[in-house]
Structures are given as structure tokens and as C-alpha cells.
């Protein structure tokens, strides 16, 4: 039911994902009438791998997390998370209220042992066409060094699925050891001591898209500002490109021919595109889709959840944290 | 002597600035031999508005601020700041070590009454071709609400020179009142109460270049990451544009014709271009040029200092802070 478009996007995206993943089964939580009418538009009212779970209640986009917790009974978001908690589902995907999803996920699924706070993580594009996992993206506005350290471990586990010994960096305002605030300095010491982590040191903001690290760790305030700033810069460019070609239809045509790929990469910096941020550190898989996601973007978010289920990310995080924490304490 | 190129850049830039500003006089602090040889290349050994002040010592780019303070005696940076402090000069411009410049400025010039810490501020470009003052850019890695509040007042004074009642915003991770960390929430309350400030609320990172505010305030860690991230995104685009046209000389030609303005706006996001960040809040004017500034960029930094001298920025900051603080306390 969540996001700017609700079942208009989430239902067709689910049908799309079922085509992509033959082993996938989808449970749709929400208003049965709305869901069924979307399914019938697609001639999929009797899809053997779709199950509708009717819910009377929806958590609105502007509900505060604390309120969402109190009034969540019977809501589609809560029911979906409970299905994960009870083992009926392997993952929950939502385009709804981020704060509420975070609060309800913690309340219903609980954190993994060793995790103080779940983190919101997503892959960002890089210059050399690899991807870098950036966390936290805004779930935790103030963190201590232990929390940042746990983010690094969780990010490394996620990145390991793509490559061995992923390079982990801390986002800082200088690359020299003396630079930065107390938080990053303390976390840097912890990471340098952790044999399990391939810690490569500090990176500055201008290296975010350089591909120099596979995982970049920061607190949620910095991560969110940094991601949104990227979006702002991308918009500035799109605006300037439009201005440069708007006076002349021939210029518009030439620009399209010349820069099909460029426009694609501009779009990549839009959160709608690299859709599917994961809430890491929970006893279950939760993927947050951007609220304004279209059908393709929400299908991506479902795909991200499928990958994490196959790779058993929560168990791997839990094992790794246990190793690292044992190593630290004994 | 500072920056990547030293007198090779700073001396020709000074000569350039003297042409632009007929009322300007320049004192050049540093190695007399090096300075004179640069001047003779330009046939300006006897320029009536240039005075050379020989200094034996230079503060290196990798010197820590604390060390710079201890070993600053006789250095060009210190001598230039002392000239400001003693009233022989109206402003100091340096492309040298930022941390050292900050530490020496505080030590020699001292803060204005009511200022806890000076801030590094610069103008960033916007979509509607205005400019927005962003501070702090990295001089203060951790701030309290009082410090952020002082940054807002200082930024407003700077922006007032361009327009009346400049709009002041706090950089945050959401526009709703409930969003953000304790620091921005406390500062937001203070700003909402300050009648002297046209406080317009929170802005997110994606609005940084929107022109919605004339002053955007954040702590130095966030400001630095945000500015450097913008540079990283710009580099990502330049890289992608290059890739899109590199295989074909005709495409390169067309791209140049089409996007002269675009390339210009990409360059604007490079700190070298909007050169001349000011250290605000001192009893004197100090302008920091980017270390890799070329002659044109360093000339801009001198121009920024000339503007601030004409507009008597330190006195105006001091007056405004006194007003605002009186209003707060009585």
C-alpha cells in the first residue's frame, strides 16, 4: 500500500518480479479490493504464486515512528513484517514510511545479536562501473564508534557476495590520520585492529563515486546529506543541459544522440534508480523502496530482496559479527 | 608562498588583481628572490603598488596546526597575518595549509566578540544563477548549537551585501520539524526566535544548489563532505561525458559546440573555480584560496578579499552579533 502510488506500482511490479524469478512467491498485504482490481487489469487474478492478505489499516507517510508503533495493529506494513517474523515470508519489501518501517522492523523482527541499530544501505554507481555500498543512509542520525564499526562489518558481508575481501573505508573530511572528528577517529582504530575487515582508511566525499572502496561507512546524517547532495548536483546538470539545448530542436536531437549513456548515468544518481535500500542488522530481510519508485524501480527492490534471501545475508552478518566481537573481546 | 605552485601563481595573480582594482596595494610575504624573479618575468620589478616583505620561513602543507603554531615565527603566513593585526594590511590571502591558517588566524587576529569559532564559508552556484553561501566548510568538525547559530548570523551578514533579508536555512536530513539530530533541532529553535534572521527552516542536500536559500548552515564535517561529494559527482559526469565522446572526433566537436556552457557549470562545482573561501568571525579579513588554484582562481580570491574590505564585513558581523545576542539575553 506504501509509496506515492500504492498498488498501482507494487502490484504490477510483483507480477514483473514473478516473471523474472521462477522460484519467487509473493504475498500482497493491503486492501483486497484495490489489489484485486490491479491484478485483474493485468489478467492475473488467479496467479498461482500470488497470495493476497487483506489488511484494513495503512500507515500514512507522515505518521511519526512512535505513533506508527502505537497504531500499527492491523496495518499492511506490520502484517508483512509479522509474516517474516513468523517464517511465512523470507523478506518484506515496502515503499512506505521509512521511519515507521525502521521502528516496526526493530520492534517485530528485533536486531541480530551484536547489532545496536539497523542501518539503511544501498549500492551507488562508480566511475569504473562497479558499485559501492554506502551506509548508513539516514536510519541513524547520531551514532557512536561501536555502531559505525557494526555498520562496517555488515556492509562488508553484503559486499562479499560480489567479491572477496571487499575494501572498507570511512567517509571523512581528509585522508590523513589526524583529520576528522572523534567519532571517525575512534572507529578507524577499531577497524584497523579488526583482522576480519579489509579496512583501507579514510575517503573524502570526492571519492564517493571513484570506486576506490566497496563499502563506505558514515553516520546516517552525513550519509543522507551526501546522497541527497548528489541528487541535487545531478538535477543542477540536467537543468543546465536543458537550458543549453532548449532553444533549438536540432540541438536537442544531437544531444540525445550524443549522450544517451550520459542521461542514463544522471538518472542513476537518482535514488529511484538504484532502488532497494536494505535495512541491515535485523533478524530478517527488509528492503525499503523509494516512495516515488515506478514499476521498474519497485521490481528492482523485489530483486534485491530475492538476492539477499538466496545469500542468507542475516545469518552471514550474525556469524561475522560474532567472529569479530569474539576477536575484539578475547 | 602557499599552495601547489607558490609565487608562480600568487605573484602573477597579484599583478592581475592590481590591474582590476586601481585602489589596491599588495604586500607579498615570502622568499624575496623567488618573488622578484616572478616579478621580473612580468616586467613588474618596480610596481609602485607592490611591496615585498621577505620571510625566511614557510609553513609546509603537511604541518599539523599545533606544530604550525609553535614553529610559525618568521613564516610568511604568520607575517602576513601580523600585518593585518597591526593595521598595515586590510586582509590576508593565502593558498597555504588550511589548518595552519585557521590556527594562526585565531592566535594572531583573535575572534570577534560573541564568536566561539571562525567558520570557513564560500559561495556555491545555484540553478537560477544566483549564489548561496555555505558554511562551515570544514574549519569546525564538531559544533554545538550556539556555534551553528553564530555561523547563521555571520553568513547572513555576508549575504546581506547582495540582497536584503537573506533567507537562512539549516542543512538537515528532512524538511519536517521532527527530522534531524539534536544539534540542528536546538539551533532551529534559536534561529526561529531570532528576529534579526530571516530563517526559512530546514533544507535537504538535494536543495543545496536550488537557490532556495541565500545562506545554508551546517557543521564543518557535513559541509566538507557535502562540498566534496558535489565535486565527486561532477567528476563522475565529466568522466562519463568523456567516455561517451572519446571514440569519435566528430562527437567531440559536436559536444564542445553543444555544451560550452555545461562544461563551464561542471567546472563551477570544482572548488578551484568558486575560489576564495573566507574565514569569518575574526578581527580581520582572511581569505583561503584552494591549494591548486591557478592564476585566475587566485585572482578571484584576492577580489573576494577586496570586496570584504570595502564592505567592512568584520565590523558588520560584530555589530549584528551584538544585536542578536542582546536580544537573546534580555
XYZ file of C-alpha atoms in Angstrom:
660
model
C 0.000 0.000 0.000
C 3.000 2.295 0.508
C 4.766 4.879 -1.593
C 3.343 7.597 -3.786
C 1.330 5.191 -5.974
C 0.448 2.183 -3.751
C -0.919 -0.945 -5.512
C -0.735 0.793 -8.936
C 3.015 0.284 -8.737
C 3.543 -2.516 -6.226
C 1.111 -4.999 -7.846
C 2.402 -4.748 -11.466
C 5.975 -4.799 -10.088
C 5.199 -8.025 -8.218
C 3.859 -9.629 -11.405
C 7.013 -8.456 -13.192
C 9.246 -9.958 -10.489
C 7.364 -13.286 -10.662
C 8.315 -13.449 -14.342
C 11.961 -12.722 -13.539
C 12.260 -15.167 -10.642
C 10.511 -18.517 -11.308
C 11.063 -19.654 -7.714
C 9.549 -16.480 -6.197
C 6.216 -16.405 -4.354
C 4.582 -13.097 -3.446
C 2.233 -12.229 -0.580
C 0.465 -8.903 -1.097
C -0.576 -7.167 2.150
C -3.248 -4.464 1.887
C -6.713 -3.549 0.684
C -8.021 -6.677 -1.088
C -10.341 -4.715 -3.414
C -7.592 -2.378 -4.619
C -5.130 -5.234 -5.063
C -7.618 -7.432 -6.919
C -8.603 -4.641 -9.284
C -4.911 -4.104 -10.156
C -4.454 -7.845 -10.691
C -7.495 -8.060 -12.939
C -6.140 -5.209 -15.080
C -3.150 -7.489 -15.656
C -5.284 -10.626 -16.098
C -3.556 -12.164 -13.085
C -6.402 -12.642 -10.602
C -5.582 -16.321 -10.217
C -1.796 -16.265 -10.319
C -0.665 -19.476 -8.549
C 2.270 -17.709 -6.859
C 0.376 -14.667 -5.543
C -1.417 -14.664 -2.207
C -3.424 -11.647 -1.024
C -3.547 -10.919 2.701
C -6.227 -8.339 3.379
C -5.386 -5.568 5.862
C -7.810 -2.844 6.983
C -5.213 -0.374 8.084
C -2.414 1.605 6.385
C 0.414 3.608 7.986
C 0.423 7.058 6.376
C 3.585 8.662 5.003
C 3.526 11.472 7.550
C 2.954 9.308 10.658
C 5.747 9.682 13.217
C 7.602 6.453 14.061
C 6.369 6.492 17.679
C 2.751 6.907 16.543
C 3.187 4.259 13.867
C 4.293 1.820 16.575
C 1.251 2.535 18.732
C -1.321 2.400 15.929
C 0.235 -0.283 13.763
C -2.192 -3.097 14.668
C -3.784 -4.489 11.529
C -1.684 -2.351 9.179
C -0.278 -3.813 5.979
C 3.298 -2.871 6.982
C 3.062 -4.582 10.346
C 1.320 -7.675 8.934
C 4.056 -8.080 6.297
C 6.787 -7.820 8.940
C 4.955 -10.312 11.152
C 4.847 -12.764 8.229
C 8.670 -12.528 8.103
C 8.970 -12.851 11.871
C 6.732 -15.954 11.855
C 8.602 -17.590 8.996
C 5.740 -17.360 6.477
C 7.801 -14.975 4.347
C 11.537 -14.673 3.756
C 11.636 -10.924 3.181
C 9.489 -7.799 3.383
C 9.573 -5.074 0.700
C 7.899 -1.722 1.344
C 7.716 1.686 -0.347
C 6.076 3.150 2.752
C 7.098 5.497 5.556
C 10.843 4.925 6.245
C 10.780 5.897 9.916
C 7.791 3.656 10.583
C 9.371 0.757 8.690
C 12.547 1.136 10.734
C 10.674 1.333 14.057
C 8.323 -1.564 13.283
C 11.165 -3.709 11.913
C 13.105 -3.257 15.135
C 10.012 -3.936 17.233
C 8.799 -7.019 15.367
C 11.915 -8.607 13.896
C 14.456 -7.393 16.501
C 18.135 -6.803 15.843
C 20.660 -9.570 15.321
C 22.894 -10.268 18.340
C 25.714 -7.721 18.406
C 23.806 -5.116 16.405
C 22.881 -1.941 18.284
C 20.980 -0.314 15.442
C 19.993 -1.493 11.961
C 21.423 0.549 9.092
C 19.980 1.632 5.763
C 22.356 0.645 2.961
C 22.278 0.991 -0.794
C 24.633 0.492 -3.740
C 25.794 3.642 -5.515
C 27.288 3.707 -9.029
C 31.007 4.353 -9.591
C 33.276 5.695 -12.328
C 34.602 2.262 -13.200
C 31.142 0.737 -13.439
C 31.416 -1.242 -10.232
C 29.197 -0.476 -7.274
C 29.935 0.760 -3.773
C 27.763 0.047 -0.746
C 27.125 3.210 1.246
C 25.748 3.114 4.799
C 24.065 4.491 6.886
C 21.745 6.470 4.618
C 19.646 8.106 7.297
C 18.252 5.474 9.662
C 20.566 6.656 12.461
C 21.135 10.402 12.774
C 23.633 10.069 15.580
C 25.971 7.134 16.007
C 28.805 6.118 18.298
C 32.001 4.384 17.187
C 30.646 0.901 18.038
C 27.628 1.449 15.829
C 29.762 2.675 12.918
C 32.001 -0.352 13.409
C 28.991 -2.685 13.194
C 27.907 -0.871 10.010
C 31.337 -1.621 8.544
C 31.042 -5.324 9.367
C 27.511 -5.552 7.945
C 28.481 -3.654 4.795
C 31.473 -5.943 4.279
C 29.245 -9.042 4.481
C 26.930 -7.567 1.853
C 29.835 -6.630 -0.444
C 31.498 -10.040 -0.031
C 28.775 -11.569 -2.131
C 30.249 -9.705 -5.098
C 33.983 -10.013 -4.354
C 36.434 -11.415 -1.829
C 37.872 -9.184 0.921
C 35.907 -6.061 -0.034
C 37.678 -2.775 0.684
C 36.028 -0.912 3.569
C 36.552 2.852 4.029
C 35.312 5.506 6.453
C 33.913 8.712 4.988
C 35.926 11.601 6.424
C 36.941 15.173 5.663
C 40.576 14.365 4.961
C 42.625 11.313 4.134
C 45.333 11.958 6.719
C 45.109 10.159 10.050
C 44.882 13.386 12.043
C 41.796 14.600 10.206
C 38.176 14.146 11.221
C 36.016 14.161 14.317
C 36.358 11.903 17.357
C 33.710 9.510 16.056
C 35.563 8.524 12.868
C 38.942 8.521 14.600
C 37.744 6.049 17.238
C 36.041 3.858 14.657
C 39.176 3.946 12.484
C 41.210 2.488 15.363
C 38.668 -0.296 15.849
C 38.639 -1.136 12.128
C 42.428 -1.098 11.872
C 42.507 -3.706 14.669
C 39.847 -5.972 13.122
C 41.616 -8.658 11.120
C 38.335 -9.790 9.553
C 37.863 -6.434 7.818
C 39.882 -5.201 4.838
C 39.981 -1.635 6.141
C 41.641 0.779 3.696
C 41.340 4.034 5.672
C 39.557 7.327 5.133
C 37.946 8.515 1.924
C 36.725 12.039 1.239
C 33.421 12.962 -0.362
C 35.024 13.483 -3.764
C 35.987 9.770 -3.779
C 32.443 8.525 -3.119
C 31.897 7.598 -6.775
C 35.528 6.753 -7.543
C 35.187 3.007 -6.986
C 38.159 3.095 -4.574
C 36.160 1.263 -1.889
C 33.499 -1.440 -1.954
C 31.932 -0.262 1.298
C 31.859 3.315 2.615
C 30.695 3.885 6.189
C 29.340 7.058 7.797
C 26.612 8.112 10.218
C 23.072 8.490 8.918
C 23.109 12.278 8.936
C 26.243 12.515 6.798
C 25.151 9.637 4.542
C 21.764 11.159 3.874
C 23.147 14.660 3.188
C 25.784 13.181 0.924
C 23.290 11.096 -1.094
C 20.797 13.941 -1.390
C 23.583 16.356 -2.377
C 24.477 14.007 -5.225
C 20.861 14.134 -6.344
C 20.978 17.953 -6.160
C 24.101 18.119 -8.306
C 22.533 15.735 -10.836
C 19.465 17.990 -11.009
C 21.700 21.037 -11.492
C 23.282 19.342 -14.507
C 20.014 18.159 -16.003
C 18.759 21.716 -15.637
C 21.873 23.155 -17.305
C 21.746 20.624 -20.139
C 18.099 21.513 -20.742
C 18.988 25.208 -20.815
C 21.846 24.588 -23.252
C 19.633 22.803 -25.769
C 16.126 24.128 -25.167
C 16.338 26.972 -27.694
C 16.996 24.675 -30.632
C 15.225 21.422 -31.679
C 18.294 20.353 -33.679
C 20.486 20.708 -30.594
C 18.002 18.581 -28.648
C 18.225 15.834 -31.239
C 22.017 15.914 -31.357
C 22.212 15.876 -27.557
C 20.043 12.780 -27.435
C 22.205 11.008 -29.981
C 25.403 12.031 -28.237
C 24.502 11.446 -24.664
C 22.088 8.579 -24.322
C 24.533 6.998 -21.869
C 25.122 10.232 -20.014
C 21.433 10.763 -19.348
C 21.328 7.190 -18.109
C 24.139 7.891 -15.645
C 22.449 11.085 -14.489
C 19.386 9.041 -13.724
C 21.496 6.541 -11.807
C 22.192 9.212 -9.216
C 18.506 9.470 -8.571
C 17.534 7.238 -5.624
C 14.583 5.943 -7.650
C 17.038 4.197 -9.900
C 19.373 2.319 -7.628
C 16.211 1.424 -5.796
C 16.096 -1.060 -2.977
C 17.871 0.133 0.139
C 18.203 -2.638 2.706
C 17.672 -2.410 6.429
C 20.695 -4.405 7.600
C 21.154 -5.933 11.032
C 17.667 -7.340 11.621
C 16.602 -10.960 12.220
C 15.028 -10.935 8.778
C 15.290 -9.203 5.420
C 13.618 -5.829 4.923
C 14.051 -3.807 1.725
C 12.921 -0.196 1.517
C 11.884 1.094 -1.880
C 11.951 4.839 -2.576
C 8.426 6.249 -2.206
C 8.365 7.628 -5.741
C 9.578 4.366 -7.306
C 7.941 3.374 -10.595
C 7.154 -0.220 -11.614
C 10.697 -0.962 -12.835
C 12.259 0.538 -9.706
C 9.960 -1.383 -7.346
C 10.738 -4.576 -9.307
C 14.430 -3.844 -8.607
C 13.659 -3.615 -4.900
C 11.963 -7.033 -5.000
C 15.002 -8.379 -6.882
C 17.319 -7.033 -4.165
C 15.260 -8.895 -1.549
C 15.426 -12.124 -3.599
C 19.238 -11.814 -3.753
C 19.533 -11.293 -0.014
C 17.320 -14.310 0.691
C 19.437 -16.523 -1.584
C 22.614 -15.274 0.031
C 21.254 -15.622 3.582
C 22.581 -12.184 4.485
C 21.230 -12.050 8.088
C 22.897 -15.338 9.096
C 26.156 -14.245 7.496
C 26.061 -10.900 9.310
C 25.354 -12.619 12.589
C 28.239 -15.085 12.112
C 30.675 -12.396 11.105
C 29.762 -10.102 13.983
C 30.231 -12.974 16.403
C 33.714 -13.665 14.990
C 34.743 -10.014 15.051
C 33.361 -9.366 18.514
C 35.000 -12.501 19.923
C 38.267 -11.370 18.419
C 37.850 -7.936 19.981
C 36.979 -9.163 23.443
C 39.412 -12.049 23.968
C 54.454 31.001 -0.754
C 51.473 28.660 -0.245
C 49.520 26.297 -2.453
C 50.749 23.843 -5.043
C 52.559 26.471 -7.135
C 53.630 29.221 -4.678
C 54.886 32.510 -6.207
C 54.390 31.142 -9.749
C 50.683 31.634 -9.195
C 50.392 34.143 -6.364
C 52.699 36.780 -7.928
C 51.083 36.908 -11.429
C 47.639 36.808 -9.733
C 48.622 39.817 -7.619
C 49.684 41.737 -10.734
C 46.367 40.760 -12.353
C 44.398 41.966 -9.320
C 46.282 45.288 -9.307
C 45.033 45.850 -12.866
C 41.455 45.038 -11.823
C 41.436 47.177 -8.675
C 43.164 50.550 -9.161
C 42.920 51.332 -5.430
C 44.523 48.016 -4.374
C 48.011 47.755 -2.867
C 49.675 44.361 -2.422
C 52.252 43.197 0.118
C 53.941 39.946 -0.903
C 55.268 37.890 2.043
C 57.852 35.242 1.273
C 61.213 34.486 -0.304
C 62.375 37.758 -1.863
C 64.471 36.054 -4.557
C 61.616 33.861 -5.764
C 59.142 36.737 -5.691
C 61.476 39.113 -7.523
C 62.221 36.577 -10.235
C 58.472 36.140 -10.843
C 58.007 39.910 -10.944
C 60.849 40.374 -13.408
C 59.288 37.751 -15.711
C 56.287 40.075 -15.786
C 58.398 43.257 -16.079
C 56.958 44.475 -12.791
C 60.011 44.679 -10.522
C 59.264 48.300 -9.686
C 55.489 48.255 -9.464
C 54.528 51.252 -7.265
C 51.736 49.317 -5.537
C 53.707 46.151 -4.704
C 55.783 45.817 -1.552
C 57.845 42.702 -0.887
C 58.295 41.581 2.732
C 60.992 38.946 2.871
C 60.344 35.925 5.131
C 62.855 33.127 5.753
C 60.338 30.527 6.810
C 57.399 28.740 5.144
C 54.708 26.576 6.788
C 54.517 23.312 4.842
C 51.243 21.864 3.589
C 51.506 18.794 5.821
C 52.357 20.613 9.062
C 49.815 19.978 11.824
C 48.069 23.095 13.150
C 49.617 22.685 16.618
C 53.107 22.397 15.126
C 52.445 25.307 12.780
C 51.607 27.445 15.806
C 54.824 26.524 17.610
C 57.127 26.949 14.628
C 55.426 29.853 12.903
C 57.931 32.559 13.885
C 59.247 34.280 10.760
C 56.961 32.374 8.400
C 55.273 34.166 5.507
C 51.790 33.122 6.721
C 52.330 34.468 10.206
C 53.981 37.686 8.977
C 51.018 38.361 6.659
C 48.519 37.820 9.479
C 50.590 40.075 11.775
C 50.442 42.795 9.122
C 46.626 42.576 9.316
C 46.662 42.507 13.099
C 48.936 45.612 13.217
C 46.824 47.527 10.718
C 49.462 47.539 7.960
C 47.208 45.407 5.765
C 43.406 45.176 5.478
C 43.213 41.495 4.527
C 45.355 38.371 4.226
C 45.014 35.949 1.286
C 46.706 32.551 1.429
C 46.717 29.354 -0.628
C 48.609 27.562 2.153
C 47.816 24.922 4.779
C 44.147 25.436 5.841
C 44.523 24.067 9.373
C 47.583 26.222 9.995
C 45.878 29.316 8.569
C 42.882 28.721 10.833
C 45.038 28.174 13.937
C 47.347 31.141 13.255
C 44.420 33.415 12.398
C 42.740 32.632 15.707
C 46.021 33.086 17.571
C 47.100 36.342 15.934
C 43.870 38.080 14.921
C 41.564 36.619 17.611
C 37.827 36.088 17.226
C 35.279 38.878 17.205
C 33.329 39.268 20.475
C 30.500 36.708 20.523
C 32.212 34.327 18.100
C 33.277 30.967 19.545
C 34.908 29.667 16.408
C 35.598 31.197 12.985
C 33.896 29.454 10.059
C 35.035 28.736 6.533
C 32.425 29.999 4.065
C 32.158 30.036 0.302
C 29.566 30.854 -2.347
C 28.218 27.898 -4.318
C 26.431 28.205 -7.687
C 22.666 27.605 -7.978
C 20.169 26.556 -10.636
C 18.799 30.066 -11.035
C 22.234 31.615 -11.415
C 22.254 33.247 -8.008
C 24.703 32.178 -5.343
C 24.276 30.572 -1.948
C 26.712 30.975 0.933
C 27.504 27.618 2.525
C 29.187 27.351 5.944
C 31.037 25.758 7.702
C 33.138 24.033 5.048
C 35.452 22.142 7.355
C 37.066 24.512 9.841
C 34.984 23.035 12.704
C 34.435 19.289 12.670
C 32.173 19.311 15.703
C 29.900 22.182 16.636
C 27.299 22.946 19.264
C 24.029 24.773 18.615
C 25.482 28.152 19.708
C 28.296 27.837 17.207
C 25.899 26.927 14.366
C 23.735 29.881 15.374
C 26.733 32.229 15.142
C 27.530 30.764 11.704
C 23.982 31.649 10.624
C 24.378 35.250 11.801
C 27.769 35.618 10.108
C 26.507 34.065 6.873
C 23.504 36.396 6.863
C 25.764 39.459 7.193
C 27.833 38.281 4.234
C 24.735 37.578 2.113
C 23.114 40.920 3.033
C 25.678 42.674 0.886
C 23.936 41.143 -2.125
C 20.290 41.351 -1.035
C 18.070 42.458 1.836
C 16.851 39.950 4.442
C 18.714 36.952 3.000
C 16.985 33.602 3.527
C 18.867 31.437 6.043
C 18.358 27.649 6.149
C 19.792 24.765 8.171
C 21.037 21.729 6.253
C 19.140 18.707 7.558
C 18.036 15.223 6.515
C 14.349 16.092 6.211
C 12.271 19.219 5.907
C 9.786 18.294 8.637
C 10.315 19.719 12.102
C 10.686 16.294 13.722
C 13.604 15.294 11.493
C 17.285 15.661 12.240
C 19.720 15.330 15.111
C 19.662 17.266 18.393
C 22.204 19.777 17.114
C 20.092 21.082 14.222
C 16.858 20.898 16.248
C 18.305 23.089 19.014
C 19.795 25.528 16.522
C 16.475 25.677 14.625
C 14.707 26.826 17.817
C 17.312 29.535 18.361
C 17.021 30.764 14.768
C 13.218 30.757 14.840
C 13.409 33.060 17.879
C 15.939 35.473 16.351
C 14.006 38.344 14.775
C 17.138 39.648 13.094
C 17.453 36.492 10.982
C 15.174 35.580 8.077
C 15.172 31.875 8.998
C 13.293 29.740 6.470
C 13.712 26.296 8.067
C 15.430 23.074 7.039
C 16.752 22.243 3.595
C 17.885 18.808 2.436
C 21.027 18.067 0.452
C 19.128 17.911 -2.822
C 18.185 21.598 -2.356
C 21.779 22.764 -1.876
C 22.007 24.082 -5.449
C 18.326 25.007 -5.815
C 18.752 28.678 -4.885
C 16.001 28.326 -2.248
C 18.244 29.857 0.418
C 20.913 32.558 0.400
C 22.740 31.047 3.364
C 22.906 27.347 4.286
C 24.375 26.421 7.659
C 25.835 23.102 8.808
C 28.747 21.805 10.858
C 32.160 21.584 9.208
C 32.109 17.810 8.832
C 28.803 17.784 6.971
C 29.699 20.889 4.937
C 33.008 19.463 3.826
C 31.552 16.047 2.897
C 28.732 17.737 1.023
C 31.036 20.041 -0.964
C 33.488 17.256 -1.775
C 30.618 14.934 -2.757
C 29.482 17.560 -5.259
C 32.993 17.573 -6.696
C 32.873 13.764 -6.911
C 29.574 13.800 -8.792
C 30.932 16.454 -11.177
C 33.959 14.250 -11.835
C 31.687 11.264 -12.456
C 29.834 13.256 -15.131
C 32.973 14.619 -16.764
C 34.258 11.055 -16.875
C 31.010 9.779 -18.421
C 30.888 12.590 -20.975
C 34.471 11.800 -21.960
C 33.575 8.135 -22.358
C 30.519 8.988 -24.447
C 32.521 11.045 -26.963
C 36.068 9.698 -26.779
C 35.649 7.149 -29.576
C 34.710 9.725 -32.193
C 36.396 13.079 -33.055
C 33.185 14.325 -34.660
C 31.251 13.638 -31.446
C 33.903 15.562 -29.504
C 33.467 18.560 -31.775
C 29.686 18.471 -31.562
C 29.798 18.107 -27.795
C 32.010 21.182 -27.483
C 29.646 23.203 -29.642
C 26.609 21.987 -27.768
C 27.814 22.178 -24.225
C 30.253 25.014 -23.803
C 28.008 26.292 -21.014
C 27.575 22.873 -19.458
C 31.316 22.313 -19.166
C 31.544 25.727 -17.572
C 28.927 24.760 -14.982
C 30.703 21.463 -14.299
C 33.830 23.441 -13.606
C 31.919 25.720 -11.259
C 31.444 22.784 -8.917
C 35.170 22.462 -8.653
C 36.435 24.354 -5.582
C 39.215 25.865 -7.729
C 36.584 27.831 -9.578
C 34.469 29.455 -6.904
C 37.774 30.171 -5.259
C 38.166 32.322 -2.199
C 36.649 30.800 0.918
C 36.565 33.298 3.781
C 37.424 32.686 7.405
C 34.528 34.552 9.033
C 34.382 35.706 12.627
C 37.927 37.033 13.054
C 39.061 40.581 13.908
C 40.338 40.909 10.371
C 39.762 39.546 6.894
C 41.350 36.234 5.897
C 40.637 34.567 2.557
C 41.709 30.999 1.868
C 42.433 30.064 -1.725
C 42.292 26.417 -2.796
C 45.822 24.980 -2.874
C 45.594 24.009 -6.528
C 44.241 27.402 -7.643
C 45.603 28.742 -10.925
C 46.322 32.414 -11.636
C 42.686 33.271 -12.450
C 41.383 31.459 -9.366
C 43.890 33.117 -7.033
C 42.985 36.489 -8.582
C 39.355 35.704 -7.641
C 40.434 35.075 -4.065
C 42.156 38.493 -3.960
C 38.962 40.017 -5.412
C 36.897 38.398 -2.657
C 39.198 39.972 -0.046
C 38.880 43.396 -1.734
C 35.051 43.099 -1.573
C 35.089 42.186 2.095
C 37.380 45.113 2.915
C 35.097 47.551 1.082
C 32.056 46.131 2.830
C 33.740 46.091 6.255
C 32.454 42.589 6.925
C 34.125 42.086 10.349
C 32.582 45.246 11.836
C 29.174 44.321 10.440
C 29.400 40.807 11.882
C 30.412 42.182 15.242
C 27.514 44.692 15.273
C 24.957 42.102 14.206
C 26.115 39.528 16.743
C 25.895 42.122 19.486
C 22.300 42.975 18.459
C 21.242 39.342 18.225
C 22.904 38.325 21.474
C 21.422 41.307 23.350
C 18.014 40.337 22.005
C 18.528 36.761 23.187
C 19.704 37.640 26.683
C 17.373 40.475 27.693
